[in-house]
mmCIF file of C-alpha atoms in Angstrom:
data_model
loop_
_atom_site.group_PDB
_atom_site.id
_atom_site.type_symbol
_atom_site.label_atom_id
_atom_site.label_comp_id
_atom_site.label_asym_id
_atom_site.label_seq_id
_atom_site.Cartn_x
_atom_site.Cartn_y
_atom_site.Cartn_z
ATOM 1 C CA SER Z 1 -0.451 -22.335 27.040
ATOM 2 C CA VAL Z 2 1.885 -19.261 26.045
ATOM 3 C CA THR Z 3 3.903 -19.979 29.389
ATOM 4 C CA GLY Z 4 4.300 -23.299 28.709
ATOM 5 C CA VAL Z 5 3.244 -24.436 32.440
ATOM 6 C CA GLN Z 6 -0.804 -24.639 31.479
ATOM 7 C CA THR Z 7 -3.290 -25.876 29.568
ATOM 8 C CA CYS Z 8 -5.862 -23.076 28.409
ATOM 9 C CA ALA Z 9 -8.597 -23.235 25.880
ATOM 10 C CA LEU Z 10 -8.834 -19.897 25.644
ATOM 11 C CA PRO Z 11 -8.109 -17.276 23.222
ATOM 12 C CA ILE Z 12 -5.150 -15.912 23.807
ATOM 13 C CA PHE Z 13 -6.099 -12.227 22.344
ATOM 14 C CA VAL Z 14 -9.854 -12.095 20.421
ATOM 15 C CA LYS Z 15 -11.260 -12.207 24.106
ATOM 16 C CA HIS Z 16 -9.250 -10.731 26.522
ATOM 17 C CA SER Z 17 -7.191 -8.871 23.803
ATOM 18 C CA ASP Z 18 -4.792 -9.928 26.039
ATOM 19 C CA GLU Z 19 -1.424 -8.033 24.412
ATOM 20 C CA SER Z 20 1.423 -8.960 26.726
ATOM 21 C CA ALA Z 21 0.311 -12.974 25.730
ATOM 22 C CA THR Z 22 -0.315 -11.803 22.430
ATOM 23 C CA LYS Z 23 3.249 -10.623 22.330
ATOM 24 C CA LYS Z 24 5.085 -14.302 24.248
ATOM 25 C CA LEU Z 25 2.664 -15.976 21.206
ATOM 26 C CA ARG Z 26 4.217 -14.218 18.825
ATOM 27 C CA ARG Z 27 8.077 -14.706 20.405
ATOM 28 C CA MET Z 28 7.517 -17.994 20.248
ATOM 29 C CA THR Z 29 5.346 -18.903 16.541
ATOM 30 C CA SER Z 30 8.266 -15.927 14.660
ATOM 31 C CA VAL Z 31 11.079 -18.493 14.167
ATOM 32 C CA PHE Z 32 8.378 -20.959 12.165
ATOM 33 C CA ILE Z 33 6.827 -18.658 10.764
ATOM 34 C CA LEU Z 34 7.699 -15.332 7.592
ATOM 35 C CA ARG Z 35 4.665 -13.299 6.948
ATOM 36 C CA ARG Z 36 5.042 -10.759 4.230
ATOM 37 C CA LEU Z 37 2.763 -8.269 3.059
ATOM 38 C CA LYS Z 38 1.179 -8.427 -0.071
ATOM 39 C CA LYS Z 39 2.632 -4.183 -0.191
ATOM 40 C CA ASP Z 40 5.951 -5.495 0.595
ATOM 41 C CA VAL Z 41 6.264 -7.802 -3.112
ATOM 42 C CA LEU Z 42 4.739 -6.501 -5.318
ATOM 43 C CA ARG Z 43 5.976 -3.030 -4.480
ATOM 44 C CA ASP Z 44 4.952 -1.809 -8.297
ATOM 45 C CA LEU Z 45 1.004 -2.490 -7.297
ATOM 46 C CA PRO Z 46 -1.229 0.530 -7.617
ATOM 47 C CA ASP Z 47 -2.823 1.005 -4.622
ATOM 48 C CA LYS Z 48 -5.983 -0.268 -2.799
ATOM 49 C CA LEU Z 49 -8.624 1.958 -1.199
ATOM 50 C CA GLU Z 50 -10.973 0.494 0.962
ATOM 51 C CA GLU Z 51 -14.435 2.535 2.200
ATOM 52 C CA ASN Z 52 -17.242 1.149 3.893
ATOM 53 C CA TYR Z 53 -20.342 2.130 2.005
ATOM 54 C CA VAL Z 54 -23.407 2.375 4.659
ATOM 55 C CA VAL Z 55 -27.205 1.870 4.521
ATOM 56 C CA ARG Z 56 -30.004 2.477 6.332
ATOM 57 C CA PHE Z 57 -33.319 0.795 5.775
ATOM 58 C CA ASP Z 58 -36.347 2.428 4.861
ATOM 59 C CA GLU Z 59 -38.873 1.638 7.759
ATOM 60 C CA LYS Z 60 -40.625 -1.091 5.663
ATOM 61 C CA GLN Z 61 -37.354 -3.188 5.176
ATOM 62 C CA ARG Z 62 -36.752 -2.424 8.960
ATOM 63 C CA HIS Z 63 -40.099 -2.814 10.286
ATOM 64 C CA ILE Z 64 -39.101 -6.825 8.756
ATOM 65 C CA TYR Z 65 -35.968 -7.014 10.287
ATOM 66 C CA ASP Z 66 -36.773 -6.224 13.197
ATOM 67 C CA ALA Z 67 -39.293 -8.643 13.711
ATOM 68 C CA LYS Z 68 -37.039 -12.157 12.499
ATOM 69 C CA VAL Z 69 -35.066 -10.685 14.758
ATOM 70 C CA LEU Z 70 -37.480 -10.846 17.497
ATOM 71 C CA GLU Z 71 -37.967 -14.460 16.814
ATOM 72 C CA LEU Z 72 -34.483 -15.797 17.204
ATOM 73 C CA ARG Z 73 -34.387 -13.740 20.130
ATOM 74 C CA GLN Z 74 -38.234 -15.753 20.985
ATOM 75 C CA LEU Z 75 -35.895 -18.920 20.187
ATOM 76 C CA LEU Z 76 -33.066 -18.329 22.408
ATOM 77 C CA GLN Z 77 -34.449 -16.780 25.474
ATOM 78 C CA GLY Z 78 -33.649 -18.893 28.340
ATOM 79 C CA ALA Z 79 -32.384 -21.817 26.225
ATOM 80 C CA ASN Z 80 -29.204 -23.628 27.463
ATOM 81 C CA ALA Z 81 -25.702 -25.338 26.519
ATOM 82 C CA ALA Z 82 -27.514 -28.629 25.939
ATOM 83 C CA GLU Z 83 -30.880 -27.309 24.341
ATOM 84 C CA PHE Z 84 -29.109 -24.674 22.235
ATOM 85 C CA GLN Z 85 -27.002 -27.993 20.339
ATOM 86 C CA THR Z 86 -30.678 -29.519 19.426
ATOM 87 C CA ILE Z 87 -31.229 -26.083 17.506
ATOM 88 C CA LYS Z 88 -28.031 -24.753 16.378
ATOM 89 C CA LEU Z 89 -29.088 -25.437 12.592
ATOM 90 C CA LYS Z 90 -31.904 -23.855 12.823
ATOM 91 C CA VAL Z 91 -30.124 -20.989 14.553
ATOM 92 C CA PHE Z 92 -27.893 -20.648 11.641
ATOM 93 C CA SER Z 93 -30.803 -20.606 9.221
ATOM 94 C CA TYR Z 94 -32.870 -17.660 11.423
ATOM 95 C CA LEU Z 95 -28.903 -14.994 10.838
ATOM 96 C CA THR Z 96 -29.149 -16.261 6.628
ATOM 97 C CA GLN Z 97 -32.446 -15.202 6.823
ATOM 98 C CA ILE Z 98 -31.631 -12.179 8.984
ATOM 99 C CA ARG Z 99 -28.182 -11.216 6.519
ATOM 100 C CA GLN Z 100 -31.115 -11.888 3.421
ATOM 101 C CA ILE Z 101 -32.598 -9.429 4.313
ATOM 102 C CA CYS Z 102 -30.597 -6.719 4.455
ATOM 103 C CA CYS Z 103 -30.037 -7.372 0.712
ATOM 104 C CA ASP Z 104 -33.062 -7.178 -0.093
ATOM 105 C CA PRO Z 105 -36.798 -8.417 2.253
ATOM 106 C CA GLY Z 106 -37.721 -9.512 -1.375
ATOM 107 C CA LEU Z 107 -34.447 -12.611 -1.064
ATOM 108 C CA LEU Z 108 -36.479 -14.229 1.195
ATOM 109 C CA LEU Z 109 -40.227 -13.279 1.661
ATOM 110 C CA SER Z 110 -41.722 -13.364 -2.141
ATOM 111 C CA ASP Z 111 -44.672 -11.457 -2.180
ATOM 112 C CA TYR Z 112 -42.086 -8.488 -0.766
ATOM 113 C CA ASP Z 113 -43.646 -4.960 -2.723
ATOM 114 C CA GLY Z 114 -41.629 -2.189 -1.088
ATOM 115 C CA GLY Z 115 -37.283 -1.933 -1.490
ATOM 116 C CA SER Z 116 -34.131 -2.330 -1.156
ATOM 117 C CA VAL Z 117 -32.048 0.381 -0.205
ATOM 118 C CA LYS Z 118 -28.127 -1.870 -0.510
ATOM 119 C CA ARG Z 119 -29.902 -2.320 -3.911
ATOM 120 C CA ASP Z 120 -30.310 1.121 -4.925
ATOM 121 C CA ALA Z 121 -27.088 1.850 -3.231
ATOM 122 C CA CYS Z 122 -25.818 -0.484 -5.343
ATOM 123 C CA MET Z 123 -26.790 0.362 -9.148
ATOM 124 C CA GLU Z 124 -26.222 4.252 -7.139
ATOM 125 C CA ILE Z 125 -22.016 3.274 -6.934
ATOM 126 C CA VAL Z 126 -22.197 0.938 -10.875
ATOM 127 C CA GLN Z 127 -23.867 4.005 -11.588
ATOM 128 C CA ARG Z 128 -21.176 6.969 -11.047
ATOM 129 C CA ALA Z 129 -18.456 4.423 -11.522
ATOM 130 C CA ILE Z 130 -19.542 4.105 -15.233
ATOM 131 C CA GLU Z 131 -20.252 7.408 -15.567
ATOM 132 C CA GLY Z 132 -16.624 8.128 -14.515
ATOM 133 C CA GLU Z 133 -15.051 5.513 -16.709
ATOM 134 C CA HIS Z 134 -14.319 2.985 -13.963
ATOM 135 C CA ARG Z 135 -15.921 -0.558 -14.452
ATOM 136 C CA VAL Z 136 -17.769 -3.420 -11.504
ATOM 137 C CA LEU Z 137 -17.048 -6.592 -9.827
ATOM 138 C CA ILE Z 138 -19.750 -6.888 -7.382
ATOM 139 C CA PHE Z 139 -19.165 -9.938 -5.403
ATOM 140 C CA SER Z 140 -22.138 -12.124 -2.946
ATOM 141 C CA GLN Z 141 -22.877 -14.072 -1.432
ATOM 142 C CA PHE Z 142 -26.074 -14.888 -2.369
ATOM 143 C CA THR Z 143 -26.970 -16.036 -5.452
ATOM 144 C CA THR Z 144 -30.687 -14.751 -5.592
ATOM 145 C CA MET Z 145 -29.728 -11.561 -5.783
ATOM 146 C CA LEU Z 146 -27.720 -11.003 -8.086
ATOM 147 C CA GLU Z 147 -30.507 -12.752 -9.491
ATOM 148 C CA LYS Z 148 -31.834 -9.086 -8.640
ATOM 149 C CA LEU Z 149 -28.514 -6.872 -9.820
ATOM 150 C CA GLU Z 150 -29.576 -8.407 -13.135
ATOM 151 C CA GLN Z 151 -32.665 -7.610 -13.590
ATOM 152 C CA ASP Z 152 -31.491 -4.028 -12.094
ATOM 153 C CA LEU Z 153 -29.062 -3.658 -15.301
ATOM 154 C CA THR Z 154 -31.024 -5.112 -17.499
ATOM 155 C CA LYS Z 155 -33.665 -2.035 -17.069
ATOM 156 C CA ALA Z 156 -30.544 0.647 -16.778
ATOM 157 C CA GLY Z 157 -29.539 -1.314 -20.547
ATOM 158 C CA ILE Z 158 -26.128 -1.174 -18.430
ATOM 159 C CA ALA Z 159 -23.804 -4.399 -19.594
ATOM 160 C CA TYR Z 160 -22.422 -7.083 -17.425
ATOM 161 C CA TYR Z 161 -20.560 -10.632 -17.193
ATOM 162 C CA LYS Z 162 -21.285 -13.029 -14.189
ATOM 163 C CA ILE Z 163 -19.666 -16.645 -13.014
ATOM 164 C CA ILE Z 164 -21.915 -18.639 -11.018
ATOM 165 C CA GLY Z 165 -20.974 -21.917 -8.712
ATOM 166 C CA GLU Z 166 -22.490 -24.024 -11.582
ATOM 167 C CA THR Z 167 -20.549 -21.446 -14.537
ATOM 168 C CA SER Z 168 -18.073 -24.642 -15.455
ATOM 169 C CA LYS Z 169 -14.251 -23.547 -15.734
ATOM 170 C CA LYS Z 170 -13.926 -23.202 -19.772
ATOM 171 C CA LYS Z 171 -16.764 -20.646 -20.142
ATOM 172 C CA ARG Z 172 -15.477 -18.608 -17.053
ATOM 173 C CA MET Z 173 -12.490 -18.550 -19.087
ATOM 174 C CA GLU Z 174 -14.208 -16.970 -21.517
ATOM 175 C CA LEU Z 175 -15.939 -14.321 -19.712
ATOM 176 C CA VAL Z 176 -12.650 -13.175 -17.567
ATOM 177 C CA ASP Z 177 -11.172 -12.199 -21.044
ATOM 178 C CA SER Z 178 -14.612 -11.047 -22.861
ATOM 179 C CA PHE Z 179 -14.399 -8.238 -19.472
ATOM 180 C CA ASN Z 180 -9.933 -8.054 -20.024
ATOM 181 C CA SER Z 181 -10.646 -7.353 -23.290
ATOM 182 C CA GLY Z 182 -13.836 -5.500 -23.669
ATOM 183 C CA ASN Z 183 -15.963 -2.955 -22.098
ATOM 184 C CA THR Z 184 -18.492 -4.859 -20.815
ATOM 185 C CA PRO Z 185 -19.208 -2.453 -17.369
ATOM 186 C CA VAL Z 186 -19.262 -4.788 -15.650
ATOM 187 C CA PHE Z 187 -19.163 -8.130 -13.876
ATOM 188 C CA LEU Z 188 -21.815 -10.478 -11.446
ATOM 189 C CA ILE Z 189 -19.550 -12.576 -9.416
ATOM 190 C CA SER Z 190 -21.262 -14.644 -6.137
ATOM 191 C CA LEU Z 191 -17.920 -15.206 -4.076
ATOM 192 C CA LYS Z 192 -17.743 -18.343 -3.289
ATOM 193 C CA ALA Z 193 -16.928 -18.870 -6.830
ATOM 194 C CA GLY Z 194 -15.030 -15.698 -7.449
ATOM 195 C CA GLY Z 195 -12.119 -15.681 -4.648
ATOM 196 C CA THR Z 196 -9.940 -17.885 -5.920
ATOM 197 C CA GLY Z 197 -7.979 -18.590 -10.021
ATOM 198 C CA LEU Z 198 -9.653 -15.174 -11.863
ATOM 199 C CA ASN Z 199 -7.998 -12.756 -13.042
ATOM 200 C CA LEU Z 200 -9.765 -9.155 -13.784
ATOM 201 C CA THR Z 201 -7.527 -6.572 -14.110
ATOM 202 C CA GLY Z 202 -10.276 -4.256 -16.069
ATOM 203 C CA ALA Z 203 -12.409 -3.522 -13.177
ATOM 204 C CA ASP Z 204 -10.490 -1.003 -10.392
ATOM 205 C CA VAL Z 205 -14.193 -1.448 -8.397
ATOM 206 C CA VAL Z 206 -14.810 -3.430 -6.795
ATOM 207 C CA VAL Z 207 -18.567 -3.937 -4.512
ATOM 208 C CA HIS Z 208 -19.079 -6.198 -2.211
ATOM 209 C CA TYR Z 209 -22.927 -6.088 -1.810
ATOM 210 C CA ASP Z 210 -22.811 -7.747 1.350
ATOM 211 C CA PRO Z 211 -20.041 -9.260 4.399
ATOM 212 C CA TRP Z 212 -18.730 -12.494 5.210
ATOM 213 C CA TRP Z 213 -17.805 -13.566 8.695
ATOM 214 C CA ASN Z 214 -14.648 -15.104 6.755
ATOM 215 C CA VAL Z 215 -12.559 -11.596 5.774
ATOM 216 C CA ALA Z 216 -9.976 -13.358 4.223
ATOM 217 C CA ALA Z 217 -13.174 -14.824 0.979
ATOM 218 C CA GLN Z 218 -13.168 -11.344 0.875
ATOM 219 C CA ASN Z 219 -10.021 -9.837 0.353
ATOM 220 C CA GLN Z 220 -8.852 -13.232 -2.219
ATOM 221 C CA ALA Z 221 -12.514 -11.854 -4.094
ATOM 222 C CA THR Z 222 -10.445 -8.397 -4.045
ATOM 223 C CA ASP Z 223 -7.617 -9.535 -5.505
ATOM 224 C CA ARG Z 224 -9.314 -11.016 -8.718
ATOM 225 C CA ALA Z 225 -8.762 -7.136 -9.631
ATOM 226 C CA HIS Z 226 -6.459 -5.453 -7.118
ATOM 227 C CA ARG Z 227 -3.409 -8.068 -8.282
ATOM 228 C CA ILE Z 228 -0.097 -7.835 -11.178
ATOM 229 C CA GLY Z 229 -1.097 -6.301 -13.642
ATOM 230 C CA GLN Z 230 -3.360 -4.086 -12.132
ATOM 231 C CA THR Z 231 -1.641 -0.696 -13.627
ATOM 232 C CA LYS Z 232 -4.877 1.328 -11.340
ATOM 233 C CA GLN Z 233 -6.107 2.223 -8.108
ATOM 234 C CA VAL Z 234 -8.636 0.300 -7.117
ATOM 235 C CA THR Z 235 -11.296 1.198 -5.089
ATOM 236 C CA VAL Z 236 -13.361 -0.998 -2.636
ATOM 237 C CA MET Z 237 -17.164 -0.621 -1.168
ATOM 238 C CA LYS Z 238 -18.525 -2.191 0.941
ATOM 239 C CA LEU Z 239 -21.740 -2.149 1.620
ATOM 240 C CA ILE Z 240 -22.971 -1.833 5.094
ATOM 241 C CA ALA Z 241 -26.564 -1.614 6.451
ATOM 242 C CA ALA Z 242 -26.525 -0.042 10.120
ATOM 243 C CA GLY Z 243 -28.131 -1.673 13.018
ATOM 244 C CA THR Z 244 -28.022 -4.476 11.402
ATOM 245 C CA ILE Z 245 -26.026 -8.128 12.129
ATOM 246 C CA GLU Z 246 -23.766 -7.124 9.505
ATOM 247 C CA GLU Z 247 -22.504 -3.928 11.804
ATOM 248 C CA LYS Z 248 -20.978 -7.007 14.072
ATOM 249 C CA ILE Z 249 -19.451 -9.335 10.881
ATOM 250 C CA VAL Z 250 -17.894 -6.044 10.529
ATOM 251 C CA GLU Z 251 -16.854 -5.226 14.288
ATOM 252 C CA LEU Z 252 -16.204 -9.237 13.683
ATOM 253 C CA GLN Z 253 -14.053 -8.960 10.231
ATOM 254 C CA GLU Z 254 -12.199 -6.079 12.659
ATOM 255 C CA THR Z 255 -10.686 -8.587 15.272
ATOM 256 C CA LYS Z 256 -9.507 -11.494 12.983
ATOM 257 C CA ARG Z 257 -7.542 -8.648 10.724
ATOM 258 C CA GLU Z 258 -6.492 -7.121 14.394
ATOM 259 C CA LEU Z 259 -5.424 -10.756 15.933
ATOM 260 C CA ALA Z 260 -3.493 -11.744 12.166
#
């Protein structure tokens, strides 16, 4: 505990926003922790501009989303703590499905013949970036979503590279070198595969297609462009579907940021 007298398992800040307890904990730990911000160490690094790009479902996509949320609510309704433990994996599966619908219902429904507002918004961002002579990194948690974006880019005649978990280390380095030294405007990257180890300062626009629970993972992905060697301001666009679980994920990210 903060006082050192009473043991308590509850988070001191996240659950109760106890600023007094937070200050006490900071005093106790400050002698052991040195925290430096990137802006304090890399003073010549260009600015980073972050923006939540909020989109709204059309009627068809909203109907599919609401139906899946209703299924999850019915699963959880009346479940006690013991029962929840037995269905926990199923709940996580539903959460993933709901996130997939936000990206594109076609990730979940093979016979889906409607549109995806996020997919359309992403292509608009890419088109505007290319017109402004910018180059773009696009991150997604779902490799299947990257495949759909590949289809859109190919249809639009836009060249791109792609890295996912299966891409070999040698191939990754080849693609990175080609991107930084060439003019290919778009790089598609899975969040887990591109979180660390890549230097992609040839890009100055970063698009996070879907938010992830851990904001640090997204920040590490952004740092593929916003790092030593970058000479331009980096614009970070986070695509968020309004009125969905994605807004809750962003709220959780902000809570974690405040705690840090």
